[in-house]
């Protein structure tokens, strides 16, 4: 999904939001290279990192790789490993280029509840066509081979976890498992939302981002 999917999420006051199109720029497209690309966009300034799905694993990787710069995380519909992911095996089998449109459409529809705007589906399919299946397979394979628990813990890092209770790919157990890595993680499950809260409930995601920024500032951390 394009970072444009966050377009309706309100940015907290006195903050600047930067979309990180890591699928277009990180080569090879690994969690670490994507994390490097995203954090570099802040040009050395302290930042919080927001990550959805695979982006959540990238955001967590950034927190370990760049602890002097990453001040907090918002992790959306993700988890520290992919053991509970219901679609990764089939996705890896189907993502060799050229990927057929019916495959892209099917996966796009699983991202959002039935009856969602067709414009969302069209945007996901258009972006998937543009970046290509090989790039997606590369980063998904790296994510599938990674358990972020092996990185240790960051017990003082402010982390907000927002998860859709209707997500067919990731369960609330995946969301709660982030506490194994980030003991201060606050987990919110919205039972009315699916896999892509930034599209389905942008104001709720914005509220989670507000909570994160307040926690960062209350801890006296620049960001």
mmCIF file of C-alpha atoms in Angstrom:
data_model
loop_
_atom_site.group_PDB
_atom_site.id
_atom_site.type_symbol
_atom_site.label_atom_id
_atom_site.label_comp_id
_atom_site.label_asym_id
_atom_site.label_seq_id
_atom_site.Cartn_x
_atom_site.Cartn_y
_atom_site.Cartn_z
ATOM 1 C CA UNK A 1 0.000 0.000 0.000
ATOM 2 C CA UNK A 2 1.121 3.525 -0.767
ATOM 3 C CA UNK A 3 1.868 5.914 2.114
ATOM 4 C CA UNK A 4 -0.945 7.969 0.568
ATOM 5 C CA UNK A 5 -3.277 5.600 2.438
ATOM 6 C CA UNK A 6 -2.510 7.750 5.511
ATOM 7 C CA UNK A 7 -3.718 10.897 3.764
ATOM 8 C CA UNK A 8 -6.801 11.346 5.968
ATOM 9 C CA UNK A 9 -5.009 10.657 9.268
ATOM 10 C CA UNK A 10 -4.637 13.979 11.124
ATOM 11 C CA UNK A 11 -1.086 14.948 12.070
ATOM 12 C CA UNK A 12 -0.715 16.169 15.671
ATOM 13 C CA UNK A 13 -0.081 19.852 16.318
ATOM 14 C CA UNK A 14 3.544 20.995 16.035
ATOM 15 C CA UNK A 15 4.418 17.822 14.116
ATOM 16 C CA UNK A 16 5.211 17.178 10.479
ATOM 17 C CA UNK A 17 4.166 13.968 8.764
ATOM 18 C CA UNK A 18 6.412 12.465 6.089
ATOM 19 C CA UNK A 19 5.253 9.535 3.955
ATOM 20 C CA UNK A 20 7.965 6.905 3.479
ATOM 21 C CA UNK A 21 7.538 5.094 0.159
ATOM 22 C CA UNK A 22 10.002 2.394 1.147
ATOM 23 C CA UNK A 23 8.736 -0.152 -1.414
ATOM 24 C CA UNK A 24 9.815 2.237 -4.151
ATOM 25 C CA UNK A 25 13.269 3.036 -2.785
ATOM 26 C CA UNK A 26 14.714 0.400 -0.415
ATOM 27 C CA UNK A 27 16.947 -1.999 -2.371
ATOM 28 C CA UNK A 28 17.233 -4.786 -1.608
ATOM 29 C CA UNK A 29 13.824 -4.411 0.007
ATOM 30 C CA UNK A 30 14.541 -5.757 3.486
ATOM 31 C CA UNK A 31 13.192 -4.648 6.844
ATOM 32 C CA UNK A 32 16.474 -2.970 7.738
ATOM 33 C CA UNK A 33 16.908 -1.170 4.420
ATOM 34 C CA UNK A 34 13.314 0.054 4.553
ATOM 35 C CA UNK A 35 13.852 1.239 8.136
ATOM 36 C CA UNK A 36 17.006 3.075 7.071
ATOM 37 C CA UNK A 37 15.139 4.773 4.218
ATOM 38 C CA UNK A 38 12.265 5.855 6.469
ATOM 39 C CA UNK A 39 14.432 7.263 9.243
ATOM 40 C CA UNK A 40 16.717 9.052 6.789
ATOM 41 C CA UNK A 41 13.710 11.109 5.671
ATOM 42 C CA UNK A 42 13.809 12.828 9.074
ATOM 43 C CA UNK A 43 17.288 14.171 8.173
ATOM 44 C CA UNK A 44 18.786 13.429 11.563
ATOM 45 C CA UNK A 45 15.926 14.880 13.596
ATOM 46 C CA UNK A 46 14.252 12.878 16.385
ATOM 47 C CA UNK A 47 11.102 11.225 15.098
ATOM 48 C CA UNK A 48 8.327 8.785 15.803
ATOM 49 C CA UNK A 49 7.710 6.059 13.246
ATOM 50 C CA UNK A 50 4.248 4.861 12.216
ATOM 51 C CA UNK A 51 4.019 1.471 10.541
ATOM 52 C CA UNK A 52 1.076 -0.501 9.176
ATOM 53 C CA UNK A 53 1.266 -4.285 8.595
ATOM 54 C CA UNK A 54 4.773 -4.990 7.249
ATOM 55 C CA UNK A 55 5.438 -1.343 8.030
ATOM 56 C CA UNK A 56 5.000 -2.211 11.695
ATOM 57 C CA UNK A 57 7.908 -4.643 11.513
ATOM 58 C CA UNK A 58 9.912 -1.975 9.677
ATOM 59 C CA UNK A 59 9.103 0.611 12.359
ATOM 60 C CA UNK A 60 10.158 -1.799 15.117
ATOM 61 C CA UNK A 61 13.370 -2.572 13.244
ATOM 62 C CA UNK A 62 14.057 1.173 13.054
ATOM 63 C CA UNK A 63 13.677 1.501 16.826
ATOM 64 C CA UNK A 64 16.424 -1.071 17.397
ATOM 65 C CA UNK A 65 18.694 0.085 14.585
ATOM 66 C CA UNK A 66 18.440 3.830 15.248
ATOM 67 C CA UNK A 67 17.713 4.241 18.982
ATOM 68 C CA UNK A 68 19.169 7.750 19.154
ATOM 69 C CA UNK A 69 16.679 9.018 16.600
ATOM 70 C CA UNK A 70 13.468 6.994 17.056
ATOM 71 C CA UNK A 71 11.506 8.343 20.027
ATOM 72 C CA UNK A 72 8.320 6.301 19.753
ATOM 73 C CA UNK A 73 6.290 3.934 17.577
ATOM 74 C CA UNK A 74 2.723 3.545 16.383
ATOM 75 C CA UNK A 75 2.256 -0.046 15.194
ATOM 76 C CA UNK A 76 -0.915 -0.823 13.231
ATOM 77 C CA UNK A 77 -2.235 -4.345 12.533
ATOM 78 C CA UNK A 78 1.124 -6.063 12.763
ATOM 79 C CA UNK A 79 3.089 -8.294 15.116
ATOM 80 C CA UNK A 80 6.646 -9.182 16.093
ATOM 81 C CA UNK A 81 6.613 -12.299 13.912
ATOM 82 C CA UNK A 82 4.433 -13.789 11.159
ATOM 83 C CA UNK A 83 3.538 -17.139 12.685
ATOM 84 C CA UNK A 84 -0.075 -16.047 13.093
ATOM 85 C CA UNK A 85 -0.395 -14.376 9.687
ATOM 86 C CA UNK A 86 -3.120 -16.150 7.725
ATOM 87 C CA UNK A 87 -2.012 -15.229 4.187
ATOM 88 C CA UNK A 88 1.762 -14.924 3.969
ATOM 89 C CA UNK A 89 2.424 -18.400 2.528
ATOM 90 C CA UNK A 90 -0.038 -17.958 -0.332
ATOM 91 C CA UNK A 91 1.161 -14.400 -0.948
ATOM 92 C CA UNK A 92 4.768 -15.514 -1.388
ATOM 93 C CA UNK A 93 3.659 -18.165 -3.875
ATOM 94 C CA UNK A 94 1.685 -15.684 -5.978
ATOM 95 C CA UNK A 95 3.906 -12.607 -6.045
ATOM 96 C CA UNK A 96 6.424 -13.486 -8.750
ATOM 97 C CA UNK A 97 6.230 -10.911 -11.537
ATOM 98 C CA UNK A 98 4.175 -10.504 -13.581
ATOM 99 C CA UNK A 99 1.377 -10.751 -11.019
ATOM 100 C CA UNK A 100 -2.087 -11.148 -12.462
ATOM 101 C CA UNK A 101 -4.615 -8.424 -11.682
ATOM 102 C CA UNK A 102 -7.030 -10.938 -10.189
ATOM 103 C CA UNK A 103 -4.399 -11.773 -7.570
ATOM 104 C CA UNK A 104 -3.814 -8.118 -6.753
ATOM 105 C CA UNK A 105 -7.543 -7.447 -6.501
ATOM 106 C CA UNK A 106 -8.124 -10.466 -4.257
ATOM 107 C CA UNK A 107 -5.400 -9.430 -1.841
ATOM 108 C CA UNK A 108 -6.558 -5.810 -1.886
ATOM 109 C CA UNK A 109 -10.099 -6.848 -0.948
ATOM 110 C CA UNK A 110 -8.792 -8.799 2.048
ATOM 111 C CA UNK A 111 -7.274 -5.575 3.368
ATOM 112 C CA UNK A 112 -10.635 -3.892 3.934
ATOM 113 C CA UNK A 113 -14.151 -4.967 4.953
ATOM 114 C CA UNK A 114 -16.733 -5.939 2.342
ATOM 115 C CA UNK A 115 -18.531 -2.912 0.949
ATOM 116 C CA UNK A 116 -15.530 -0.595 1.253
ATOM 117 C CA UNK A 117 -15.128 2.080 -1.449
ATOM 118 C CA UNK A 118 -13.895 0.740 -4.764
ATOM 119 C CA UNK A 119 -11.492 3.690 -4.873
ATOM 120 C CA UNK A 120 -9.537 2.042 -2.051
ATOM 121 C CA UNK A 121 -9.239 -1.184 -4.003
ATOM 122 C CA UNK A 122 -8.229 0.650 -7.175
ATOM 123 C CA UNK A 123 -5.517 2.611 -5.344
ATOM 124 C CA UNK A 124 -4.048 -0.548 -3.793
ATOM 125 C CA UNK A 125 -4.033 -2.404 -7.105
ATOM 126 C CA UNK A 126 -2.499 0.550 -8.970
ATOM 127 C CA UNK A 127 0.273 0.863 -6.407
ATOM 128 C CA UNK A 128 0.929 -2.877 -6.406
ATOM 129 C CA UNK A 129 1.263 -2.836 -10.182
ATOM 130 C CA UNK A 130 3.703 0.067 -9.967
ATOM 131 C CA UNK A 131 6.066 -1.398 -7.371
ATOM 132 C CA UNK A 132 5.845 -4.999 -8.617
ATOM 133 C CA UNK A 133 5.370 -8.343 -6.962
ATOM 134 C CA UNK A 134 9.057 -9.188 -6.658
ATOM 135 C CA UNK A 135 9.683 -6.269 -4.287
ATOM 136 C CA UNK A 136 6.710 -7.253 -2.148
ATOM 137 C CA UNK A 137 7.859 -10.871 -2.031
ATOM 138 C CA UNK A 138 11.365 -9.793 -1.043
ATOM 139 C CA UNK A 139 10.291 -7.823 2.007
ATOM 140 C CA UNK A 140 7.618 -10.364 3.005
ATOM 141 C CA UNK A 141 10.175 -13.174 2.890
ATOM 142 C CA UNK A 142 12.479 -11.159 5.145
ATOM 143 C CA UNK A 143 9.615 -10.431 7.520
ATOM 144 C CA UNK A 144 8.534 -14.086 7.562
ATOM 145 C CA UNK A 145 12.081 -15.092 8.549
ATOM 146 C CA UNK A 146 12.250 -12.510 11.358
ATOM 147 C CA UNK A 147 11.113 -12.717 14.959
ATOM 148 C CA UNK A 148 11.684 -9.290 16.477
ATOM 149 C CA UNK A 149 11.723 -10.821 19.955
ATOM 150 C CA UNK A 150 15.261 -11.962 19.172
ATOM 151 C CA UNK A 151 16.324 -8.303 19.107
ATOM 152 C CA UNK A 152 15.677 -8.037 22.843
ATOM 153 C CA UNK A 153 13.420 -5.428 24.431
ATOM 154 C CA UNK A 154 13.191 -1.650 24.543
ATOM 155 C CA UNK A 155 11.512 -1.252 27.930
ATOM 156 C CA UNK A 156 11.395 2.555 27.996
ATOM 157 C CA UNK A 157 10.257 3.299 24.453
ATOM 158 C CA UNK A 158 6.719 4.730 24.192
ATOM 159 C CA UNK A 159 4.722 2.498 21.848
ATOM 160 C CA UNK A 160 1.069 2.630 20.826
ATOM 161 C CA UNK A 161 -0.461 -0.418 19.142
ATOM 162 C CA UNK A 162 -3.710 0.022 17.210
ATOM 163 C CA UNK A 163 -5.401 -3.066 15.824
ATOM 164 C CA UNK A 164 -8.573 -3.791 13.903
ATOM 165 C CA UNK A 165 -10.671 -6.481 15.545
ATOM 166 C CA UNK A 166 -12.086 -7.485 12.136
ATOM 167 C CA UNK A 167 -8.640 -8.014 10.615
ATOM 168 C CA UNK A 168 -8.682 -11.374 8.753
ATOM 169 C CA UNK A 169 -4.885 -11.519 8.552
ATOM 170 C CA UNK A 170 -3.708 -10.550 12.016
ATOM 171 C CA UNK A 171 -5.342 -11.335 15.358
ATOM 172 C CA UNK A 172 -5.429 -9.238 18.546
ATOM 173 C CA UNK A 173 -2.958 -11.798 19.926
ATOM 174 C CA UNK A 174 -0.432 -10.523 17.377
ATOM 175 C CA UNK A 175 -1.034 -6.990 18.621
ATOM 176 C CA UNK A 176 -0.611 -8.006 22.267
ATOM 177 C CA UNK A 177 2.615 -9.853 21.410
ATOM 178 C CA UNK A 178 4.314 -6.498 20.825
ATOM 179 C CA UNK A 179 4.553 -6.249 24.623
ATOM 180 C CA UNK A 180 7.187 -9.001 24.451
ATOM 181 C CA UNK A 181 9.381 -6.493 22.606
ATOM 182 C CA UNK A 182 8.102 -3.162 23.944
ATOM 183 C CA UNK A 183 6.896 -3.656 27.530
ATOM 184 C CA UNK A 184 5.391 -0.144 27.637
ATOM 185 C CA UNK A 185 3.213 -0.780 24.596
ATOM 186 C CA UNK A 186 -0.400 0.305 25.016
ATOM 187 C CA UNK A 187 -2.669 -1.908 22.904
ATOM 188 C CA UNK A 188 -6.030 -0.715 21.576
ATOM 189 C CA UNK A 189 -8.261 -3.090 19.580
ATOM 190 C CA UNK A 190 -11.095 -1.457 17.628
ATOM 191 C CA UNK A 191 -13.707 -4.152 17.045
ATOM 192 C CA UNK A 192 -15.324 -2.201 14.168
ATOM 193 C CA UNK A 193 -12.170 -1.996 12.024
ATOM 194 C CA UNK A 194 -10.379 -4.425 9.687
ATOM 195 C CA UNK A 195 -6.793 -4.701 8.493
ATOM 196 C CA UNK A 196 -6.359 -1.116 7.281
ATOM 197 C CA UNK A 197 -7.424 1.342 9.997
ATOM 198 C CA UNK A 198 -5.806 4.353 8.336
ATOM 199 C CA UNK A 199 -8.436 4.057 5.581
ATOM 200 C CA UNK A 200 -11.341 2.779 7.660
ATOM 201 C CA UNK A 201 -10.922 4.889 10.803
ATOM 202 C CA UNK A 202 -8.376 7.675 10.174
ATOM 203 C CA UNK A 203 -9.544 9.753 13.134
ATOM 204 C CA UNK A 204 -9.024 6.820 15.498
ATOM 205 C CA UNK A 205 -5.509 6.341 14.106
ATOM 206 C CA UNK A 206 -4.943 10.074 14.549
ATOM 207 C CA UNK A 207 -6.036 9.770 18.183
ATOM 208 C CA UNK A 208 -3.523 6.961 18.710
ATOM 209 C CA UNK A 209 -0.825 9.162 17.200
ATOM 210 C CA UNK A 210 -1.862 12.007 19.530
ATOM 211 C CA UNK A 211 -1.518 9.655 22.512
ATOM 212 C CA UNK A 212 1.929 8.602 21.342
ATOM 213 C CA UNK A 213 3.165 12.165 20.888
ATOM 214 C CA UNK A 214 1.852 13.101 24.342
ATOM 215 C CA UNK A 215 3.689 10.135 25.873
ATOM 216 C CA UNK A 216 6.908 11.102 24.096
ATOM 217 C CA UNK A 217 6.617 14.683 25.326
ATOM 218 C CA UNK A 218 5.674 13.634 28.858
ATOM 219 C CA UNK A 219 8.781 11.466 28.976
ATOM 220 C CA UNK A 220 10.833 14.545 28.123
ATOM 221 C CA UNK A 221 11.955 13.094 24.809
ATOM 222 C CA UNK A 222 12.373 15.411 21.834
ATOM 223 C CA UNK A 223 10.162 14.539 18.908
#
